[in-house]
mmCIF file of C-alpha atoms in Angstrom:
data_model
loop_
_atom_site.group_PDB
_atom_site.id
_atom_site.type_symbol
_atom_site.label_atom_id
_atom_site.label_comp_id
_atom_site.label_asym_id
_atom_site.label_seq_id
_atom_site.Cartn_x
_atom_site.Cartn_y
_atom_site.Cartn_z
ATOM 1 C CA MET F 1192 -16.027 -25.089 -37.333
ATOM 2 C CA GLY F 1193 -13.841 -25.789 -39.766
ATOM 3 C CA GLY F 1194 -10.232 -24.910 -41.232
ATOM 4 C CA ARG F 1195 -8.759 -25.348 -43.617
ATOM 5 C CA GLY F 1196 -4.763 -24.208 -44.026
ATOM 6 C CA LYS F 1197 -2.531 -22.384 -46.466
ATOM 7 C CA GLY F 1198 -1.932 -25.057 -49.877
ATOM 8 C CA GLY F 1199 -4.172 -28.173 -48.036
ATOM 9 C CA GLY F 1200 -6.607 -29.503 -49.997
ATOM 10 C CA ARG F 1201 -7.020 -33.005 -51.200
ATOM 11 C CA GLY F 1202 -3.475 -34.960 -51.975
ATOM 12 C CA GLY F 1203 -1.654 -31.864 -51.200
ATOM 13 C CA GLY F 1204 2.100 -33.606 -50.131
ATOM 14 C CA GLU F 1205 3.490 -30.197 -49.019
ATOM 15 C CA GLY F 1206 2.991 -27.613 -46.829
ATOM 16 C CA VAL F 1207 4.456 -23.790 -46.566
ATOM 17 C CA ARG F 1208 5.465 -22.448 -43.287
ATOM 18 C CA TRP F 1209 2.965 -20.572 -41.991
ATOM 19 C CA ARG F 1210 1.223 -21.200 -38.320
ATOM 20 C CA ALA F 1211 -2.490 -21.340 -37.712
ATOM 21 C CA MET F 1212 -4.796 -22.609 -34.617
ATOM 22 C CA SER F 1213 -8.159 -24.075 -35.023
ATOM 23 C CA THR F 1214 -11.408 -26.228 -34.979
ATOM 24 C CA VAL F 1215 -12.913 -28.783 -37.276
ATOM 25 C CA THR F 1216 -15.975 -30.237 -36.905
ATOM 26 C CA SER F 1217 -16.515 -34.223 -36.204
ATOM 27 C CA SER F 1218 -19.151 -36.698 -37.095
ATOM 28 C CA ASP F 1219 -20.523 -36.116 -33.811
ATOM 29 C CA GLY F 1220 -19.842 -33.271 -33.727
ATOM 30 C CA SER F 1221 -17.403 -32.521 -31.414
ATOM 31 C CA SER F 1222 -14.451 -29.270 -32.016
ATOM 32 C CA ILE F 1223 -11.266 -30.846 -32.751
ATOM 33 C CA ALA F 1224 -8.719 -28.582 -32.547
ATOM 34 C CA TYR F 1225 -5.513 -28.169 -34.448
ATOM 35 C CA GLU F 1226 -2.634 -26.280 -35.972
ATOM 36 C CA ILE F 1227 -0.434 -26.376 -38.582
ATOM 37 C CA ASP F 1228 3.045 -25.347 -38.521
ATOM 38 C CA GLY F 1229 5.977 -25.953 -41.130
ATOM 39 C CA SER F 1230 7.500 -26.535 -44.784
ATOM 40 C CA GLY F 1231 7.713 -30.945 -46.559
ATOM 41 C CA PRO F 1232 5.443 -33.815 -46.884
ATOM 42 C CA VAL F 1233 2.595 -33.587 -43.831
ATOM 43 C CA VAL F 1234 2.266 -35.671 -40.364
ATOM 44 C CA VAL F 1235 -0.018 -35.586 -37.744
ATOM 45 C CA LEU F 1236 0.715 -36.017 -34.274
ATOM 46 C CA VAL F 1237 -0.819 -37.808 -32.533
ATOM 47 C CA ASP F 1238 -0.371 -38.260 -28.934
ATOM 48 C CA GLY F 1239 -1.174 -40.650 -26.075
ATOM 49 C CA ALA F 1240 -2.896 -40.796 -23.453
ATOM 50 C CA MET F 1241 -3.077 -38.046 -20.453
ATOM 51 C CA CYS F 1242 -1.649 -35.817 -22.990
ATOM 52 C CA PHE F 1243 -1.996 -32.643 -25.433
ATOM 53 C CA ARG F 1244 -1.056 -30.088 -27.998
ATOM 54 C CA ASP F 1245 -0.038 -28.244 -24.999
ATOM 55 C CA ALA F 1246 0.963 -30.796 -22.489
ATOM 56 C CA GLY F 1247 3.094 -33.350 -23.476
ATOM 57 C CA PRO F 1248 5.977 -34.190 -25.999
ATOM 58 C CA MET F 1249 4.697 -33.052 -29.404
ATOM 59 C CA ARG F 1250 5.491 -29.999 -29.276
ATOM 60 C CA ALA F 1251 9.175 -30.263 -28.596
ATOM 61 C CA ILE F 1252 9.222 -33.347 -31.341
ATOM 62 C CA ALA F 1253 7.103 -30.748 -33.551
ATOM 63 C CA ALA F 1254 10.003 -27.996 -33.031
ATOM 64 C CA ALA F 1255 12.423 -30.536 -33.939
ATOM 65 C CA LEU F 1256 10.849 -31.618 -37.718
ATOM 66 C CA ARG F 1257 9.115 -28.720 -38.898
ATOM 67 C CA ASP F 1258 12.352 -27.275 -41.167
ATOM 68 C CA ARG F 1259 11.926 -31.004 -43.177
ATOM 69 C CA LEU F 1260 7.646 -31.267 -42.309
ATOM 70 C CA THR F 1261 4.858 -30.197 -42.071
ATOM 71 C CA VAL F 1262 3.713 -30.734 -38.829
ATOM 72 C CA VAL F 1263 -0.003 -30.405 -37.738
ATOM 73 C CA LEU F 1264 -0.711 -31.376 -33.992
ATOM 74 C CA TYR F 1265 -3.920 -31.823 -32.643
ATOM 75 C CA ASP F 1266 -6.283 -31.942 -29.642
ATOM 76 C CA ARG F 1267 -8.043 -35.305 -29.445
ATOM 77 C CA ARG F 1268 -11.076 -35.880 -28.074
ATOM 78 C CA GLY F 1269 -12.012 -34.247 -24.635
ATOM 79 C CA ARG F 1270 -8.607 -32.992 -24.481
ATOM 80 C CA GLY F 1271 -6.612 -29.602 -24.333
ATOM 81 C CA GLU F 1272 -9.121 -26.893 -26.463
ATOM 82 C CA SER F 1273 -11.412 -30.315 -28.195
ATOM 83 C CA SER F 1274 -14.895 -30.589 -27.063
ATOM 84 C CA ASP F 1275 -15.801 -34.499 -26.724
ATOM 85 C CA ARG F 1276 -20.323 -35.579 -27.203
ATOM 86 C CA LEU F 1277 -19.512 -39.676 -27.583
ATOM 87 C CA ALA F 1278 -22.595 -40.707 -25.371
ATOM 88 C CA ASP F 1279 -20.757 -43.837 -23.937
ATOM 89 C CA PRO F 1280 -17.099 -43.312 -23.566
ATOM 90 C CA SER F 1281 -17.606 -46.281 -22.101
ATOM 91 C CA ALA F 1282 -18.388 -47.681 -25.421
ATOM 92 C CA ARG F 1283 -14.646 -48.982 -26.351
ATOM 93 C CA ALA F 1284 -15.746 -49.370 -29.834
ATOM 94 C CA ASP F 1285 -17.034 -46.121 -30.787
ATOM 95 C CA ALA F 1286 -14.623 -44.734 -29.004
ATOM 96 C CA VAL F 1287 -12.770 -45.708 -31.531
ATOM 97 C CA ALA F 1288 -14.454 -45.369 -34.229
ATOM 98 C CA ARG F 1289 -15.011 -41.408 -32.955
ATOM 99 C CA GLU F 1290 -11.357 -41.255 -32.819
ATOM 100 C CA ILE F 1291 -10.501 -42.177 -35.655
ATOM 101 C CA GLU F 1292 -13.137 -39.985 -37.606
ATOM 102 C CA ASP F 1293 -11.843 -36.979 -35.624
ATOM 103 C CA LEU F 1294 -8.072 -38.031 -37.050
ATOM 104 C CA GLY F 1295 -9.749 -38.514 -40.251
ATOM 105 C CA ALA F 1296 -11.272 -34.335 -40.112
ATOM 106 C CA VAL F 1297 -8.532 -33.179 -38.588
ATOM 107 C CA ILE F 1298 -6.452 -34.489 -42.259
ATOM 108 C CA ASP F 1299 -9.288 -33.201 -44.550
ATOM 109 C CA ALA F 1300 -9.072 -29.540 -42.766
ATOM 110 C CA ALA F 1301 -5.358 -30.049 -42.806
ATOM 111 C CA VAL F 1302 -4.592 -30.587 -45.944
ATOM 112 C CA GLY F 1303 -6.153 -33.872 -47.370
ATOM 113 C CA ARG F 1304 -3.913 -37.097 -46.737
ATOM 114 C CA ALA F 1305 -1.034 -36.597 -44.408
ATOM 115 C CA ALA F 1306 1.661 -39.417 -42.466
ATOM 116 C CA LEU F 1307 1.313 -40.326 -38.684
ATOM 117 C CA PHE F 1308 3.435 -40.370 -35.901
ATOM 118 C CA GLY F 1309 1.692 -41.607 -32.887
ATOM 119 C CA MET F 1310 3.257 -42.185 -29.111
ATOM 120 C CA SER F 1311 2.774 -44.647 -26.985
ATOM 121 C CA SER F 1312 -1.379 -45.313 -26.452
ATOM 122 C CA GLY F 1313 -1.336 -42.941 -29.412
ATOM 123 C CA GLY F 1314 0.825 -44.907 -31.631
ATOM 124 C CA ALA F 1315 -2.357 -48.091 -31.611
ATOM 125 C CA LEU F 1316 -4.147 -44.933 -32.898
ATOM 126 C CA ALA F 1317 -2.178 -44.819 -35.781
ATOM 127 C CA LEU F 1318 -2.720 -47.302 -36.303
ATOM 128 C CA ALA F 1319 -6.076 -47.966 -35.955
ATOM 129 C CA ALA F 1320 -6.527 -44.829 -38.276
ATOM 130 C CA ALA F 1321 -3.579 -45.852 -40.602
ATOM 131 C CA ALA F 1322 -5.948 -49.452 -41.243
ATOM 132 C CA GLY F 1323 -9.789 -47.387 -41.011
ATOM 133 C CA LEU F 1324 -9.337 -44.275 -43.466
ATOM 134 C CA GLY F 1325 -7.317 -45.979 -45.978
ATOM 135 C CA PRO F 1326 -4.357 -44.755 -48.240
ATOM 136 C CA ASP F 1327 -5.938 -42.131 -50.284
ATOM 137 C CA ARG F 1328 -6.583 -39.840 -47.120
ATOM 138 C CA VAL F 1329 -2.995 -42.041 -44.915
ATOM 139 C CA SER F 1330 0.763 -41.669 -46.434
ATOM 140 C CA ARG F 1331 2.096 -43.679 -44.216
ATOM 141 C CA VAL F 1332 2.040 -43.992 -40.269
ATOM 142 C CA ALA F 1333 5.381 -44.408 -37.265
ATOM 143 C CA VAL F 1334 4.699 -45.553 -34.272
ATOM 144 C CA TYR F 1335 7.727 -44.841 -30.430
ATOM 145 C CA GLU F 1336 6.596 -47.817 -28.494
ATOM 146 C CA PRO F 1337 3.277 -48.749 -28.512
ATOM 147 C CA PRO F 1338 2.633 -51.015 -24.780
ATOM 148 C CA PHE F 1339 2.299 -53.858 -26.813
ATOM 149 C CA LEU F 1340 2.230 -56.940 -24.712
ATOM 150 C CA PRO F 1341 3.633 -59.660 -24.592
ATOM 151 C CA ASP F 1342 0.872 -63.189 -23.354
ATOM 152 C CA PRO F 1343 2.666 -63.459 -19.347
ATOM 153 C CA MET F 1344 1.166 -59.576 -19.507
ATOM 154 C CA LEU F 1345 -2.081 -59.452 -20.748
ATOM 155 C CA SER F 1346 -3.859 -60.080 -17.451
ATOM 156 C CA SER F 1347 -2.188 -57.321 -15.892
ATOM 157 C CA ALA F 1348 -4.037 -55.000 -19.282
ATOM 158 C CA GLU F 1349 -7.315 -57.368 -18.641
ATOM 159 C CA ALA F 1350 -7.615 -56.329 -14.655
ATOM 160 C CA TYR F 1351 -6.349 -52.412 -15.504
ATOM 161 C CA THR F 1352 -9.215 -52.069 -18.326
ATOM 162 C CA ARG F 1353 -11.134 -53.847 -14.997
ATOM 163 C CA ASP F 1354 -10.320 -51.090 -13.141
ATOM 164 C CA LEU F 1355 -10.401 -48.261 -15.016
ATOM 165 C CA GLN F 1356 -13.976 -49.094 -15.916
ATOM 166 C CA ALA F 1357 -14.991 -49.113 -13.025
ATOM 167 C CA ALA F 1358 -13.762 -45.893 -11.483
ATOM 168 C CA LEU F 1359 -14.936 -44.358 -14.800
ATOM 169 C CA GLY F 1360 -18.091 -45.803 -13.705
ATOM 170 C CA ALA F 1361 -18.700 -43.844 -10.616
ATOM 171 C CA GLY F 1362 -17.289 -41.275 -11.162
ATOM 172 C CA ASP F 1363 -13.686 -41.603 -9.627
ATOM 173 C CA ARG F 1364 -11.831 -39.721 -11.527
ATOM 174 C CA ALA F 1365 -9.294 -39.887 -8.859
ATOM 175 C CA GLY F 1366 -8.770 -43.325 -8.895
ATOM 176 C CA ALA F 1367 -9.065 -43.328 -12.518
ATOM 177 C CA VAL F 1368 -6.442 -41.575 -12.532
ATOM 178 C CA GLU F 1369 -4.533 -42.926 -10.107
ATOM 179 C CA LEU F 1370 -4.618 -46.288 -11.694
ATOM 180 C CA PHE F 1371 -3.273 -45.183 -14.511
ATOM 181 C CA LEU F 1372 0.100 -43.287 -13.598
ATOM 182 C CA ARG F 1373 0.071 -46.689 -11.014
ATOM 183 C CA ARG F 1374 0.278 -48.935 -14.569
ATOM 184 C CA VAL F 1375 3.376 -46.514 -15.902
ATOM 185 C CA GLY F 1376 4.951 -46.954 -12.674
ATOM 186 C CA VAL F 1377 4.690 -43.667 -11.150
ATOM 187 C CA PRO F 1378 5.591 -44.531 -7.005
ATOM 188 C CA GLU F 1379 2.753 -43.966 -4.103
ATOM 189 C CA GLU F 1380 5.286 -40.732 -3.039
ATOM 190 C CA GLY F 1381 5.169 -39.511 -6.604
ATOM 191 C CA ILE F 1382 0.887 -39.726 -7.178
ATOM 192 C CA GLN F 1383 0.486 -38.535 -3.320
ATOM 193 C CA GLY F 1384 3.082 -35.693 -4.896
ATOM 194 C CA MET F 1385 1.239 -35.522 -8.300
ATOM 195 C CA ARG F 1386 -2.556 -35.187 -5.398
ATOM 196 C CA ASN F 1387 -0.853 -31.769 -3.663
ATOM 197 C CA ALA F 1388 0.275 -30.265 -6.743
ATOM 198 C CA PRO F 1389 -2.471 -27.509 -8.848
ATOM 199 C CA SER F 1390 -1.965 -29.730 -12.161
ATOM 200 C CA TRP F 1391 -3.846 -32.147 -10.429
ATOM 201 C CA GLU F 1392 -7.460 -30.210 -11.440
ATOM 202 C CA ALA F 1393 -5.898 -30.489 -15.448
ATOM 203 C CA SER F 1394 -5.049 -34.903 -14.665
ATOM 204 C CA LEU F 1395 -8.889 -34.818 -13.254
ATOM 205 C CA ALA F 1396 -10.938 -33.636 -16.297
ATOM 206 C CA LEU F 1397 -8.678 -36.023 -18.719
ATOM 207 C CA ALA F 1398 -9.093 -38.869 -17.066
ATOM 208 C CA PRO F 1399 -12.361 -39.555 -19.130
ATOM 209 C CA THR F 1400 -10.153 -39.754 -21.855
ATOM 210 C CA LEU F 1401 -8.523 -42.708 -20.448
ATOM 211 C CA ALA F 1402 -11.094 -44.660 -21.239
ATOM 212 C CA TYR F 1403 -10.451 -43.702 -24.879
ATOM 213 C CA ASP F 1404 -6.744 -45.297 -24.862
ATOM 214 C CA ASP F 1405 -7.260 -47.710 -23.355
ATOM 215 C CA ALA F 1406 -9.681 -48.362 -26.258
ATOM 216 C CA ALA F 1407 -7.242 -48.012 -28.681
ATOM 217 C CA MET F 1408 -5.535 -50.687 -27.504
ATOM 218 C CA GLY F 1409 -7.844 -52.831 -27.822
ATOM 219 C CA ASP F 1410 -6.831 -56.651 -26.276
ATOM 220 C CA SER F 1411 -2.734 -55.073 -25.787
ATOM 221 C CA ARG F 1412 -1.404 -57.798 -28.045
ATOM 222 C CA VAL F 1413 -0.403 -57.214 -31.315
ATOM 223 C CA PRO F 1414 -2.999 -56.221 -33.318
ATOM 224 C CA ASP F 1415 -1.213 -59.038 -36.862
ATOM 225 C CA GLU F 1416 -5.130 -58.335 -38.169
ATOM 226 C CA LEU F 1417 -5.843 -54.386 -37.971
ATOM 227 C CA LEU F 1418 -1.485 -54.367 -39.355
ATOM 228 C CA GLN F 1419 -2.711 -56.713 -42.402
ATOM 229 C CA ALA F 1420 -4.609 -53.663 -43.627
ATOM 230 C CA VAL F 1421 -2.483 -51.108 -43.138
ATOM 231 C CA THR F 1422 -0.755 -51.035 -46.823
ATOM 232 C CA VAL F 1423 1.216 -47.984 -46.573
ATOM 233 C CA PRO F 1424 4.670 -47.898 -45.321
ATOM 234 C CA VAL F 1425 4.726 -48.140 -41.394
ATOM 235 C CA LEU F 1426 7.781 -47.279 -39.377
ATOM 236 C CA GLY F 1427 8.250 -49.258 -35.166
ATOM 237 C CA LEU F 1428 10.630 -46.832 -32.399
ATOM 238 C CA ALA F 1429 11.358 -47.617 -29.566
ATOM 239 C CA GLY F 1430 14.543 -46.582 -27.112
ATOM 240 C CA GLU F 1431 16.655 -48.128 -26.786
ATOM 241 C CA GLN F 1432 17.032 -47.938 -22.936
ATOM 242 C CA SER F 1433 13.188 -49.108 -22.303
ATOM 243 C CA PRO F 1434 12.314 -51.286 -21.149
ATOM 244 C CA GLY F 1435 11.826 -54.447 -22.920
ATOM 245 C CA PHE F 1436 8.138 -54.922 -23.524
ATOM 246 C CA LEU F 1437 8.545 -52.069 -25.038
ATOM 247 C CA ARG F 1438 10.384 -52.473 -27.582
ATOM 248 C CA LYS F 1439 9.002 -56.246 -28.330
ATOM 249 C CA GLY F 1440 5.722 -54.016 -28.687
ATOM 250 C CA ALA F 1441 7.379 -51.652 -31.764
ATOM 251 C CA GLU F 1442 9.110 -54.920 -32.988
ATOM 252 C CA GLY F 1443 6.155 -56.919 -33.392
ATOM 253 C CA VAL F 1444 4.391 -53.461 -35.057
ATOM 254 C CA ALA F 1445 6.678 -53.432 -37.770
ATOM 255 C CA SER F 1446 6.997 -57.795 -38.480
ATOM 256 C CA GLY F 1447 3.453 -57.573 -38.895
ATOM 257 C CA ALA F 1448 3.004 -54.831 -40.877
ATOM 258 C CA GLN F 1449 2.688 -55.845 -44.895
ATOM 259 C CA ASP F 1450 5.760 -53.113 -45.530
ATOM 260 C CA GLY F 1451 7.112 -52.467 -41.746
ATOM 261 C CA VAL F 1452 10.697 -51.670 -39.982
ATOM 262 C CA PHE F 1453 12.323 -51.763 -36.988
ATOM 263 C CA GLU F 1454 14.477 -48.748 -35.629
ATOM 264 C CA LEU F 1455 16.165 -47.679 -31.808
ATOM 265 C CA VAL F 1456 16.498 -44.589 -31.120
ATOM 266 C CA ALA F 1457 19.596 -44.366 -28.864
ATOM 267 C CA GLY F 1458 19.621 -43.523 -25.560
ATOM 268 C CA GLN F 1459 16.230 -42.961 -25.168
ATOM 269 C CA THR F 1460 13.542 -43.915 -22.702
ATOM 270 C CA HIS F 1461 9.845 -44.079 -22.820
ATOM 271 C CA ASP F 1462 10.149 -40.437 -22.529
ATOM 272 C CA ILE F 1463 11.790 -39.064 -26.200
ATOM 273 C CA SER F 1464 13.360 -36.910 -27.107
ATOM 274 C CA GLY F 1465 12.245 -34.549 -30.384
ATOM 275 C CA ASP F 1466 15.740 -34.064 -31.341
ATOM 276 C CA ALA F 1467 17.260 -37.811 -31.653
ATOM 277 C CA VAL F 1468 13.226 -38.665 -33.076
ATOM 278 C CA ALA F 1469 13.447 -36.358 -35.577
ATOM 279 C CA PRO F 1470 15.730 -37.388 -37.632
ATOM 280 C CA HIS F 1471 14.533 -41.502 -38.268
ATOM 281 C CA LEU F 1472 10.653 -39.817 -38.736
ATOM 282 C CA ILE F 1473 12.211 -36.911 -40.935
ATOM 283 C CA ARG F 1474 13.877 -39.987 -43.187
ATOM 284 C CA PHE F 1475 11.584 -41.705 -43.131
ATOM 285 C CA LEU F 1476 8.469 -39.747 -44.155
ATOM 286 C CA THR F 1477 10.526 -38.008 -46.825
ATOM 287 C CA SER F 1478 12.282 -41.323 -48.860
#
């Protein structure tokens, strides 16, 4: 079922304060859940791996933005209240194309044109969507620490892709989630604790979507060719206290874009605070 909010319509850049949850049907029939809140220029928040509207950083970020921006939160396919009708989740090109269609459907249903802010691997998807949907639907793109890697680290990304595909192909959701957790630095005792937690079953339900984030990352290099297809302004953000490779990814996006700028967020790591990132986003999206 499609949904259109107050003040929506193609070309609208200003929203009115309200809050609603609706769904829109994407091109392949998947139902994508979204909600809107705030006032001002419109931005869609794009989650990274294992996150959705009510599990991850985006709701707190939305709360920090809504006094100055109209914020669209949505559940990427297969997460939260969004369904997933992709026949073969391992088909990497199809996965990215369907997620770009999902974003286009959300933008069209909510407002018609919007900026995008993507966290981590969600930043890679946001950039792909900006290139694919074009400037008539995407006005600007901001990304926080997309994990694009320097050449010496690419072999680990290749191994992760191979092992993730094998686990998901065998129906081993627990193995897929554990691969991801190790990939992002969770120690073995932490993984064991998560396995024993009540939330573990919810994590297993999200396991197939790890393939989508991996697909969005491509070969994990900074996507120079894709960035040249993004014709709108791009902001690359990284935490001041984050590992150097995460800073390099954001810097690479900013330097590779046609119109890019890089900024450090003071005192932050990959676990970003909404109050810390909000001034950067507000300045970029309202200038």
